[in-house]
Each structure stands twice: as structure tokens, then as C-alpha cells.
Coordinates of C-alpha atoms and ligand atoms in Angstrom, one line a residue:
M18 CA 0.0 0.0 0.0
T19 CA 1.0 3.6 0.1
S20 CA 1.9 6.4 2.5
P21 CA -1.4 7.5 3.9
H22 CA -3.0 10.9 3.2
H23 CA -1.1 12.1 0.2
N24 CA -2.0 13.2 -3.3
Y25 CA -1.4 10.6 -6.0
I26 CA 0.2 12.3 -9.1
G27 CA 2.2 10.8 -11.9
G28 CA 2.2 7.4 -10.2
I29 CA 3.6 8.7 -6.9
W30 CA 2.0 9.4 -3.5
C31 CA 3.1 12.9 -2.7
P32 CA 2.3 15.8 -0.5
A33 CA 0.9 19.1 -1.8
A34 CA 3.7 21.1 -3.5
S35 CA 3.3 23.7 -0.7
G36 CA 3.3 21.1 2.0
A37 CA 0.0 22.5 3.4
M38 CA -2.4 20.1 5.1
F39 CA -6.0 20.3 6.3
D40 CA -7.7 18.3 9.0
D41 CA -10.4 15.7 8.5
R42 CA -12.6 15.3 11.6
N43 CA -15.2 12.9 12.9
P44 CA -18.6 14.6 12.9
A45 CA -19.8 12.5 15.8
D46 CA -16.8 13.8 17.9
I47 CA -15.1 16.8 16.5
G48 CA -12.1 16.2 18.8
D49 CA -11.4 12.9 16.9
L50 CA -8.9 13.7 14.1
V51 CA -9.5 11.2 11.2
G52 CA -6.4 12.4 9.4
A53 CA -4.5 15.3 7.8
F54 CA -4.7 15.6 4.0
P55 CA -2.9 17.7 1.4
D56 CA -4.3 21.1 1.1
S57 CA -3.5 21.3 -2.6
A58 CA -3.3 24.4 -4.8
E59 CA -3.5 25.1 -8.5
A60 CA 0.1 24.0 -9.0
D61 CA -0.8 20.4 -7.9
V62 CA -3.7 20.3 -10.3
T63 CA -1.6 21.6 -13.2
S64 CA 1.0 18.9 -12.5
A65 CA -1.6 16.2 -12.3
I66 CA -3.3 16.9 -15.6
P67 CA -0.3 16.4 -17.9
A68 CA 0.8 13.3 -16.0
V69 CA -2.6 11.7 -16.7
R70 CA -2.6 13.0 -20.3
A71 CA 0.7 11.2 -20.8
A72 CA -0.5 7.9 -19.3
Y73 CA -4.0 7.4 -20.5
P74 CA -3.4 6.6 -24.3
A75 CA -1.8 3.3 -23.4
W76 CA -4.8 2.5 -21.2
A77 CA -7.2 3.6 -24.0
S78 CA -5.5 1.3 -26.4
A79 CA -5.4 -1.7 -24.1
S80 CA -8.1 -4.3 -25.0
A81 CA -11.6 -3.8 -23.6
E82 CA -11.0 -7.1 -21.7
T83 CA -8.0 -5.7 -20.0
R84 CA -9.9 -2.7 -18.8
A85 CA -12.8 -4.8 -17.7
D86 CA -10.5 -7.2 -15.8
V87 CA -9.1 -4.3 -13.8
L88 CA -12.6 -3.1 -12.9
F89 CA -13.8 -6.7 -12.1
R90 CA -10.7 -7.1 -9.8
A91 CA -11.4 -3.8 -8.2
A92 CA -15.0 -5.0 -7.5
E93 CA -13.6 -8.1 -5.8
L94 CA -11.2 -6.1 -3.7
M95 CA -13.9 -3.6 -2.7
A96 CA -16.1 -6.4 -1.6
V97 CA -13.3 -7.9 0.6
R98 CA -12.5 -4.5 2.1
A99 CA -16.1 -3.2 2.4
D100 CA -16.6 -3.7 6.1
G101 CA -13.3 -2.0 7.0
I102 CA -13.9 0.9 4.6
A103 CA -17.4 1.2 6.0
A104 CA -16.1 1.7 9.5
E105 CA -13.9 4.5 8.2
L106 CA -16.8 6.0 6.3
T107 CA -18.9 6.1 9.5
R108 CA -16.0 7.8 11.3
E109 CA -15.4 10.3 8.5
E110 CA -18.9 11.2 7.3
G111 CA -21.1 10.2 10.2
K112 CA -23.6 7.8 8.7
T113 CA -24.6 4.7 10.6
L114 CA -22.5 1.6 10.1
Q115 CA -25.4 -0.1 8.4
E116 CA -25.7 2.8 5.9
A117 CA -21.9 2.8 5.4
R118 CA -21.8 -0.9 4.7
N119 CA -24.7 -0.6 2.2
E120 CA -22.7 2.1 0.4
A121 CA -19.4 0.2 0.5
R122 CA -20.9 -3.1 -0.7
R123 CA -22.8 -1.2 -3.5
I124 CA -19.5 0.0 -4.9
A125 CA -18.5 -3.6 -5.7
A126 CA -21.7 -3.8 -7.8
N127 CA -21.1 -0.5 -9.4
L128 CA -17.6 -1.5 -10.4
R129 CA -18.9 -4.8 -11.9
L130 CA -21.6 -2.9 -13.9
Y131 CA -19.0 -0.6 -15.5
A132 CA -16.6 -3.4 -16.1
G133 CA -19.3 -4.9 -18.2
E134 CA -19.7 -1.6 -20.0
A135 CA -16.1 -1.7 -21.1
L136 CA -17.0 -4.8 -23.1
R137 CA -20.2 -3.2 -24.6
L138 CA -18.8 0.0 -26.1
N139 CA -20.4 -0.8 -29.4
G140 CA -20.4 1.4 -32.5
E141 CA -22.9 1.3 -35.4
T142 CA -23.0 0.6 -39.1
Y143 CA -25.0 2.6 -41.6
P144 CA -26.5 1.7 -44.9
A145 CA -24.0 2.7 -47.7
G146 CA -23.4 2.0 -51.3
A147 CA -21.5 -0.9 -52.9
Q148 CA -17.8 -1.1 -52.1
Q149 CA -18.3 1.1 -49.0
F150 CA -19.0 0.7 -45.3
V151 CA -19.9 3.6 -43.1
L152 CA -19.5 3.0 -39.4
S153 CA -19.2 4.8 -36.1
I154 CA -16.8 3.9 -33.3
R155 CA -16.5 5.1 -29.7
E156 CA -13.3 6.7 -28.4
P157 CA -12.5 7.9 -24.9
V158 CA -13.0 11.6 -24.4
G159 CA -9.5 12.0 -22.9
V160 CA -8.8 13.3 -19.4
V161 CA -11.9 13.5 -17.2
G162 CA -12.0 15.7 -14.1
V163 CA -14.1 14.1 -11.4
I164 CA -15.5 16.3 -8.6
T165 CA -17.6 14.6 -5.9
P166 CA -19.6 15.5 -2.8
W167 CA -19.3 14.1 0.7
N168 CA -22.7 12.5 1.3
F169 CA -22.0 9.3 -0.8
P170 CA -18.2 9.7 -1.1
L171 CA -17.6 6.2 -2.5
S172 CA -20.8 5.8 -4.5
M173 CA -20.7 9.2 -6.4
A174 CA -17.0 8.7 -7.1
A175 CA -17.3 5.1 -8.3
R176 CA -20.1 5.8 -10.6
K177 CA -18.0 8.5 -12.4
I178 CA -14.5 7.0 -12.2
A179 CA -15.5 3.5 -13.2
P180 CA -17.3 4.4 -16.5
A181 CA -14.6 6.9 -17.3
L182 CA -11.9 4.2 -16.9
A183 CA -14.1 1.6 -18.7
A184 CA -14.1 3.8 -21.8
G185 CA -10.3 4.2 -21.7
N186 CA -10.1 7.7 -20.2
G187 CA -7.7 9.1 -17.7
V188 CA -9.0 10.6 -14.5
V189 CA -8.1 13.5 -12.3
F190 CA -10.1 13.0 -9.1
K191 CA -10.9 15.6 -6.5
P192 CA -13.0 14.2 -3.6
S193 CA -14.8 16.4 -1.2
E194 CA -12.6 17.9 1.5
I195 CA -15.1 16.5 4.0
T196 CA -14.4 12.9 3.0
P197 CA -10.8 12.8 1.6
L198 CA -10.1 9.4 3.2
M199 CA -12.9 7.7 1.1
G200 CA -11.4 9.2 -2.0
Q201 CA -8.1 7.7 -1.1
R202 CA -9.5 4.3 -0.4
L203 CA -11.2 4.1 -3.7
V204 CA -8.0 5.0 -5.6
E205 CA -6.1 2.4 -3.6
V206 CA -8.6 -0.2 -4.5
L207 CA -8.2 0.6 -8.2
L208 CA -4.4 0.7 -8.1
D209 CA -4.3 -2.6 -6.1
A210 CA -6.5 -4.1 -8.8
G211 CA -3.9 -3.3 -11.4
L212 CA -4.9 0.1 -12.9
P213 CA -1.7 1.4 -14.6
S214 CA -0.3 3.9 -12.2
G215 CA -0.5 7.2 -14.1
V216 CA -4.0 6.8 -15.4
I217 CA -5.6 8.2 -12.3
A218 CA -4.5 11.2 -10.2
L219 CA -5.9 12.1 -6.8
V220 CA -5.7 15.7 -5.8
Q221 CA -7.0 16.4 -2.3
G222 CA -8.0 19.9 -1.2
R223 CA -10.7 22.5 -0.9
G224 CA -13.3 23.0 -3.6
P225 CA -12.9 26.6 -4.5
V226 CA -9.1 26.1 -5.0
V227 CA -8.7 22.6 -6.4
G228 CA -12.2 22.4 -8.1
R229 CA -11.7 25.8 -9.8
A230 CA -8.2 24.8 -11.0
L231 CA -9.6 21.6 -12.4
T232 CA -12.5 23.2 -14.2
S233 CA -10.5 26.0 -15.7
S234 CA -7.2 24.3 -16.6
I235 CA -6.1 23.4 -20.1
G236 CA -5.8 19.6 -20.7
I237 CA -9.1 18.6 -19.2
D238 CA -11.6 17.2 -21.8
A239 CA -14.6 16.6 -19.6
V240 CA -15.7 17.4 -16.0
T241 CA -18.3 15.3 -14.2
F242 CA -19.6 17.0 -11.0
T243 CA -22.0 16.1 -8.3
G244 CA -22.8 18.6 -5.7
S245 CA -24.8 21.8 -5.0
F246 CA -26.5 23.9 -7.6
A247 CA -24.5 27.0 -6.7
V248 CA -21.2 25.2 -7.5
G249 CA -22.6 23.4 -10.5
R250 CA -23.7 26.7 -12.0
E251 CA -20.3 28.2 -11.4
I252 CA -18.7 25.2 -13.2
A253 CA -21.1 25.5 -16.1
R254 CA -19.9 29.1 -16.5
T255 CA -16.3 28.3 -16.2
L256 CA -16.0 25.4 -18.6
S257 CA -14.5 26.1 -22.0
T258 CA -16.8 25.4 -25.0
D259 CA -14.8 22.3 -25.9
V260 CA -14.9 20.8 -22.4
R261 CA -18.0 18.7 -21.8
G262 CA -19.7 19.0 -18.4
Q263 CA -22.0 16.7 -16.5
L264 CA -23.6 18.3 -13.5
E265 CA -25.8 16.4 -11.1
M266 CA -27.0 18.8 -8.3
G267 CA -29.5 19.3 -5.5
G268 CA -33.1 18.2 -4.9
K269 CA -36.2 19.2 -3.1
N270 CA -38.0 15.9 -3.1
A271 CA -41.6 15.3 -2.1
T272 CA -43.7 12.3 -1.1
V273 CA -47.3 12.6 -2.1
I274 CA -49.8 10.6 -0.1
L275 CA -53.3 10.1 -1.5
A276 CA -56.5 9.5 0.5
D277 CA -56.6 5.8 -0.1
A278 CA -53.1 5.2 1.4
D279 CA -52.5 3.2 4.5
I280 CA -51.2 5.6 7.1
E281 CA -48.7 3.1 8.6
K282 CA -47.3 2.2 5.2
A283 CA -47.1 5.8 4.1
A284 CA -45.4 6.9 7.3
A285 CA -42.8 4.1 7.0
I286 CA -42.0 5.2 3.4
V287 CA -41.6 8.8 4.6
E288 CA -39.4 7.8 7.5
R289 CA -37.0 5.9 5.2
G290 CA -36.8 8.7 2.7
A291 CA -36.5 11.6 5.2
F292 CA -34.4 10.4 8.1
G293 CA -32.1 7.8 6.5
L294 CA -28.6 9.1 6.1
T295 CA -29.5 11.9 8.5
G296 CA -31.6 13.5 5.7
Q297 CA -28.4 14.1 3.7
A298 CA -29.3 12.3 0.5
C299 CA -29.8 14.3 -2.7
T300 CA -33.0 12.3 -3.2
G301 CA -34.1 12.6 0.5
T302 CA -37.7 13.4 1.3
S303 CA -38.1 16.9 2.6
R304 CA -41.7 17.6 1.8
V305 CA -44.8 15.4 2.5
L306 CA -48.0 16.4 0.7
V307 CA -50.8 14.5 2.1
A308 CA -54.6 14.2 1.3
R309 CA -56.4 16.5 3.8
P310 CA -58.5 13.7 5.4
L311 CA -55.2 11.9 6.4
Y312 CA -53.3 15.1 7.5
D313 CA -53.8 15.0 11.3
A314 CA -53.3 11.3 11.6
L315 CA -50.2 11.3 9.5
V316 CA -48.7 14.3 11.3
D317 CA -49.2 12.5 14.6
R318 CA -47.7 9.3 13.2
L319 CA -44.6 11.0 11.8
A320 CA -44.1 12.9 15.0
A321 CA -44.2 9.6 17.0
I322 CA -41.8 7.9 14.5
A323 CA -39.3 10.9 14.6
T324 CA -39.4 11.0 18.4
K325 CA -38.4 7.4 18.7
I326 CA -35.3 7.5 16.4
V327 CA -32.2 7.0 18.4
V328 CA -29.6 9.6 17.5
G329 CA -26.0 9.1 18.2
P330 CA -22.6 8.1 16.8
G331 CA -23.1 5.9 13.7
S332 CA -20.6 3.5 15.1
Q333 CA -22.8 2.6 18.1
E334 CA -25.1 -0.4 18.0
G335 CA -28.8 0.6 18.1
V336 CA -28.3 4.1 16.7
G337 CA -30.8 4.9 13.9
M338 CA -29.4 8.3 12.9
G339 CA -25.9 9.7 12.9
P340 CA -24.7 13.3 13.1
L341 CA -24.7 15.9 10.3
A342 CA -21.5 15.6 8.4
T343 CA -20.2 19.1 9.1
T344 CA -20.7 22.0 11.5
A345 CA -21.8 24.1 8.5
Q346 CA -24.6 21.5 7.9
Y347 CA -25.5 21.5 11.5
D348 CA -25.8 25.3 11.5
K349 CA -27.8 25.3 8.2
V350 CA -30.3 22.7 9.5
L351 CA -30.9 24.6 12.8
G352 CA -31.2 27.8 10.7
Y353 CA -34.0 26.2 8.7
I354 CA -35.8 25.1 11.9
D355 CA -35.6 28.8 13.0
I356 CA -37.1 29.8 9.7
A357 CA -39.9 27.3 10.2
R358 CA -40.8 28.8 13.5
D359 CA -40.6 32.4 12.1
E360 CA -42.9 31.4 9.3
G361 CA -45.5 30.1 11.7
G362 CA -44.8 26.4 11.3
R363 CA -45.8 24.0 14.1
I364 CA -42.8 21.8 15.2
V365 CA -44.4 18.5 16.2
A366 CA -41.2 16.6 16.7
G367 CA -37.6 17.5 17.3
G368 CA -36.6 21.0 16.2
R369 CA -33.5 21.2 18.4
S370 CA -29.8 20.6 18.7
L371 CA -28.8 17.5 20.6
R372 CA -25.3 18.7 21.3
N373 CA -25.3 18.0 25.0
G374 CA -24.3 15.2 27.4
A375 CA -22.8 12.3 25.6
L376 CA -23.4 14.0 22.2
A377 CA -21.9 17.3 23.1
A378 CA -18.9 17.0 20.7
G379 CA -20.9 16.1 17.6
N380 CA -23.1 17.7 15.0
F381 CA -26.3 16.1 16.3
V382 CA -29.8 17.4 15.7
S383 CA -33.1 15.8 16.4
P384 CA -35.3 14.4 13.5
T385 CA -37.8 17.2 12.9
V386 CA -41.3 17.3 11.6
V387 CA -42.9 20.6 10.9
A388 CA -46.7 21.0 10.2
D389 CA -49.0 23.9 9.2
L390 CA -46.4 25.9 7.1
P391 CA -47.8 28.4 4.7
H392 CA -47.6 27.8 1.0
S393 CA -45.0 30.5 0.7
S394 CA -42.7 28.7 3.2
R395 CA -39.0 28.4 2.3
L396 CA -39.1 24.9 3.8
L397 CA -41.3 23.9 0.9
R398 CA -38.9 25.1 -1.8
E399 CA -35.3 25.2 -0.7
E400 CA -32.9 22.3 -0.2
I401 CA -32.2 21.8 3.5
F402 CA -30.2 18.6 3.3
G403 CA -31.0 17.5 6.8
P404 CA -33.5 15.5 8.8
V405 CA -36.3 18.0 8.6
I406 CA -39.7 17.4 6.9
A407 CA -42.4 19.9 6.1
V408 CA -45.9 18.3 6.0
R409 CA -48.7 20.0 4.1
A410 CA -52.3 19.1 3.4
V411 CA -53.5 19.0 -0.3
D412 CA -57.0 18.7 -1.7
D413 CA -56.4 16.7 -4.8
L414 CA -53.7 15.2 -7.1
D415 CA -53.5 18.2 -9.3
E416 CA -52.7 20.4 -6.3
A417 CA -50.1 17.9 -5.0
I418 CA -48.4 17.9 -8.4
A419 CA -48.4 21.7 -8.6
I420 CA -46.8 22.0 -5.1
A421 CA -44.4 19.2 -5.7
D422 CA -43.2 20.9 -8.9
D423 CA -43.2 24.4 -7.3
T424 CA -39.4 24.4 -6.7
E425 CA -36.4 25.1 -8.9
Y426 CA -35.3 21.4 -8.4
G427 CA -36.6 18.3 -10.1
L428 CA -34.8 15.3 -8.8
A429 CA -37.0 12.7 -7.1
V430 CA -40.6 12.4 -6.2
S431 CA -42.8 9.6 -4.8
L432 CA -46.4 8.8 -4.6
V433 CA -48.3 6.5 -2.1
T434 CA -51.5 5.1 -3.5
S435 CA -53.1 2.1 -5.0
H436 CA -55.2 4.2 -7.5
L437 CA -53.7 3.4 -10.9
P438 CA -55.1 6.3 -12.8
S439 CA -53.5 8.7 -10.3
V440 CA -50.2 6.9 -10.6
L441 CA -50.3 7.3 -14.4
T442 CA -51.2 11.0 -14.2
F443 CA -48.6 11.7 -11.6
A444 CA -45.8 9.8 -13.5
Q445 CA -46.6 11.6 -16.7
K446 CA -47.0 15.1 -15.4
T447 CA -44.4 15.6 -12.7
Q448 CA -41.3 17.5 -13.5
H449 CA -38.9 15.2 -11.7
G450 CA -36.3 12.9 -13.2
I451 CA -37.0 10.0 -10.8
V452 CA -40.6 9.0 -10.0
K453 CA -41.2 6.4 -7.3
V454 CA -44.5 4.7 -6.5
N455 CA -45.1 3.2 -3.1
S456 CA -41.5 3.5 -2.2
P457 CA -39.3 6.3 -0.7
T458 CA -37.8 9.1 -2.8
T459 CA -34.4 7.6 -1.8
G460 CA -33.0 4.3 -3.0
V461 CA -32.3 3.8 -6.7
A462 CA -31.4 0.9 -9.0
L463 CA -27.7 0.9 -10.0
N464 CA -28.7 -0.3 -13.5
A465 CA -31.3 2.4 -14.3
P466 CA -30.7 6.0 -15.5
F467 CA -30.2 8.4 -12.6
G468 CA -30.6 12.2 -12.8
G469 CA -33.0 15.1 -12.3
F470 CA -34.6 17.9 -14.2
K471 CA -34.4 21.7 -13.9
H472 CA -31.7 22.8 -11.4
S473 CA -31.0 19.2 -10.3
S474 CA -29.1 18.3 -13.5
N475 CA -27.8 19.8 -16.8
Q476 CA -29.0 16.6 -18.4
A477 CA -25.7 16.0 -20.1
A478 CA -26.1 12.3 -19.9
K479 CA -27.8 10.2 -17.2
E480 CA -25.5 8.6 -14.6
Q481 CA -25.7 5.0 -13.4
G482 CA -27.2 2.4 -15.8
G483 CA -29.2 2.7 -19.0
A484 CA -28.6 3.2 -22.6
T485 CA -26.9 6.5 -22.4
V486 CA -24.6 5.9 -19.5
M487 CA -21.4 5.7 -21.5
D488 CA -22.2 8.6 -23.9
F489 CA -20.6 11.2 -21.6
Y490 CA -17.3 9.3 -21.4
T491 CA -17.0 8.6 -25.1
R492 CA -16.9 10.5 -28.3
I493 CA -18.1 9.2 -31.6
K494 CA -15.9 9.0 -34.7
T495 CA -17.5 8.2 -38.1
I496 CA -15.4 6.2 -40.5
Y497 CA -16.1 5.7 -44.3
L498 CA -14.4 2.6 -45.5
G499 CA -14.0 2.4 -49.3
A500 CA -12.2 -0.1 -51.4
Ligands
NAD11 P1 -20.7 21.2 -2.9 O1 -21.3 21.8 -4.2 O2 -20.4 22.2 -1.9 O3 -19.3 20.5 -3.2 C1 -19.3 19.4 -4.2 C2 -17.8 19.3 -4.7 O4 -17.5 20.4 -5.4 C3 -16.8 19.1 -3.5 O5 -15.8 18.2 -3.9 C4 -16.3 20.5 -3.4 O6 -14.9 20.6 -2.9 C5 -16.3 21.0 -4.9 N1 -16.3 22.4 -5.1 C6 -16.7 23.4 -4.2 N2 -16.5 24.6 -4.8 C7 -16.1 24.4 -6.0 C8 -15.8 25.3 -7.1 N3 -15.9 26.6 -7.0 N4 -15.4 24.7 -8.3 C9 -15.3 23.4 -8.5 N5 -15.6 22.5 -7.4 C10 -16.0 23.0 -6.3 O7 -21.7 20.1 -2.4 P2 -21.6 19.2 -1.1 O8 -21.9 20.0 0.1 O9 -20.3 18.4 -1.1 O10 -22.8 18.2 -1.4 C11 -24.1 18.4 -1.1 C12 -24.8 18.7 -2.4 O11 -24.7 17.7 -3.3 C13 -26.3 18.8 -2.2 O12 -26.8 19.9 -2.9 C14 -26.9 17.5 -2.8 O13 -28.2 17.6 -3.2 C15 -25.9 17.3 -3.9 N6 -25.9 16.0 -4.3 C16 -26.5 15.6 -5.5 C17 -26.5 14.3 -5.9 C18 -27.1 14.0 -7.3 O14 -26.8 12.9 -7.7 N7 -27.9 14.8 -7.9 C19 -25.9 13.3 -5.1 C20 -25.3 13.7 -3.9 C21 -25.3 15.0 -3.5

């Protein structure tokens, strides 16, 4: 293995050129230092890019089987290391051990999926005259900049890096500064699986410095980004016209519950979508739009559920919800709870910091349910990214669809009902890229297209599985073969 907590540039683990470091801390106990990582600057990025540029053509011209084999081996290694990496993920990001294991194990499946894609990079043939063939082939785009968020630090990175490598690209990877260790672990798995050393570079550091350098430097052919809309918009404005950009951004996801729904089942669906991962999922449920006859009963049921969730360090047995990943997240969530109070919302569960007693050193807040907010409420429109749900009564399906869509985002939405005509109307009308029926807004298939509408995505090509998954990482060349 390698020296810990370095950048990886030109096949060498190395500190930032300046020698600067930043601290990575456990959000369940801020006094616990997970590690110190290179606080890189533009110079580190501009040395990483040419190193990858020099190395990737050999990888691109290796056989598809060779590339697939490396990714299959990485999948096997990831499965073997999953539990150890999951424990580190809990310590670094805060999610519960079960959530961390789910993520780490999923990466093995992601890597297998994209290993298969390496073997399926088909072109097409076109009708042509006698003595001629016209065909298209796929080539790698070149050097891909990968910028990822902290909430799924393995998953987001794997589903960008693996297809990029499957297609024969080189990668410059900048993980979130909140979860640098997970970025390092993924790169180690790929290298230990036999990825040629210079094909990937890992540059740790802060977004505005490393991310900006990556998106504005010459020598990058594509940037794939997952994170907030504000940063995604900045990247879109920065990218040169010949650099392709894939931007997957925030969400303001709603679960709609119609009058025929079973309250217990509906409440369980909301619980999973809203409070799993401490509400820090891009597809997390943050609004519940419920048929008026069920409103009071559902509010009571959600309040009872939220009150029972055991909050604590994700590493502890029996804990149902870990801390928020950063102090900034903690402040933001409490800020939105204050806004809810100012707007006249009724806090029926939670609504407070839990930073006291045994939890005094972590970013803990209680799962929160807010009822009776006015239609104008910011909690019904803005992404909170924490364990807070706003519940609102609606009179019919049309009103539910209108409110669900009354936000700048359009990532995931779900509907709880057995009424098929309503399901069909909802699925066809809603302005969200992912529509779930009788299941939470969170939780997606790794072999189906993933991505939102409006401010949730620039729709460059859908991530995960599906027919278009490799389009972002390949470019098409058309060849005319004559005799
Ligand atoms: P963020 O936008 O703050 O950061 C994302 C990444 O961008 C980090 O690596 C960060 O260092 C980097 N970055 C920051 N400033 C940059 C800049 N100026 N130029 C280039 N890169 C820069 O987001 P976050 O707080 O890490 O993650 C939370 C957000 O991510 C939420 O909005 C959430 O909805 C979204 N998200 C979306 C999806 C999805 O698939 N749609 C999945 C997970 C998270």
C-alpha cells in the first residue's frame, strides 16, 4: 500500500507542493482527528493533468477485456475491504455503520456494472453503397475531471470514475474535502486491482481552490460533477466550450400521499426517505404532501416515529441516525428550523440541537417534523439537506403535483396510493427525473438511468445504468471505408 494521506500524481503518492495540510474530523466527535490531508493548490492540479494525459493513451489502447478485468478485480477487492472501509466511512462522514456498509458493498456492484460496459462499447454501421462501409466507433474523451460531494463519497466517485476508466479515459479525481479518506480508499482499490499507475490522479483539497483549478485548466476534456446547484452553476460558467460537463445537483424531493393510502405504510415510506442518512441524500424526502382527510393522523404518526429514532454516533449499536456531516450542515439545519418557527410552522417533533451530554462534541440534531407551514414557506422550496420534513395538506392530485413541482429542483418524487389512474397521471405530469411509486424518494437501482430535471441536473447524460450511461465518457468517430 501507500503512505497515507497524500495526493497521487504521476504514479507517486506525494504531499501538496506547498506542504500544506487540512484536518479531516469525525462529525460525531469533533475532537477525533481522522487524518490530515494535502491542502492542494492550482500547482498540484496543473502537474496532475499532464501526467494523466501522458499515461492514458496506453490504457485507452489496451483491450476492452484488459480494462474490464481491472474493474472486475477492483470490485472483488472492494467487496473484501467493504466492512473495514465502511467503519472508516462512518468515522469520517457520520452515517450509521449499516448505511456505510450498504454504500461500500454497493461499490462492488457499481464496479462490476461498468466493467461490463467496457465490453459493450459498441459502434454502429450505416447503410451505404457498394464497395463502402460507413460505421461509427467510440473513443474515450481524454482526461476527465471528477468532482464529488461528501454524502456518498464512495458511490458518487465510483459511478463516475469506473465508467470513465471503462471507456479508456484518464481521470483527475478531486474528492470532497469533507471525505478525503474515502477518495483515497477508492483510488487504492483501483491501483491494487492493477490500474496502470499514471491513469488516475488524486488531488485532495478545498473545492474553491482545487475544483476551480480543475475546471479551468487546459488539458481537461470533460468534467463530471455532483454537488450543490451553486457550485454546478459556477462550473457551467467556467468550462470552455470544448470541455463537456456533466452536472448532477441538488433536490427538493416530495412524497405525495393520496387519501386511499394506508397511514402506517405511508409513514414508514416517509421515515426511510426523510431520516435515512440523516436526511443528507440528494433524493431525500423533505416535503410530505398528504390528502387532507389523512393530514392530522399522518402528522401524529410521523411525530411519533421521529421522536423514537435513536440519534448518536453511527458506530454505536442501536443508533438509527448519525450526526450531520459538518458544522456548516449543523448550522444550516438549525437555521431552517428557526425559519420554520418564524414562518408560523408547528414543530411537532424534534426541532433542536442534541449537542449535549454524551453527544456534546458532535453535529447532532433531532429528527424534525414541521406542520402547518404556509404555501410561501422556504421549507417547501429550498434544499435543507438534513432530517427535517415539512408536512402539508392537499385537496387533490393536481394540487399535489403543482406544489411538488413548485421548486427550482426536479430530482426525485414519490407517490403513495393504490389508485392506478392517479399513478399514471402523476408519473406523466411531474417535473422530476425520478418517479417512485409506493417507495421512498431515496434508493435507486444501479442499472437504471439516474438524474434530475431543472436545477437538479444539466441533463448532459444520465448517470448509473441505462442506454446513455457511456455517452458522456466517449466521443463518436464516423469512418467511411472504401475499397
Ligand atoms: P458542494 O457543491 O459544496 O461540493 C461538491 C464538490 O465540489 C466538492 O468536492 C467541493 O470541494 C467541490 N467544489 C466546491 N466549490 C467548487 C468550485 N468553485 N469549483 C469546483 N468544485 C468546487 O456540495 P456538497 O456540500 O459536497 O454536497 C451536497 C450537495 O450535493 C447537495 O446539494 C446535494 O443535493 C448534492 N448531491 C447531488 C446528488 C445527485 O446525484 N444529484 C448526489 C449527492 C449530492
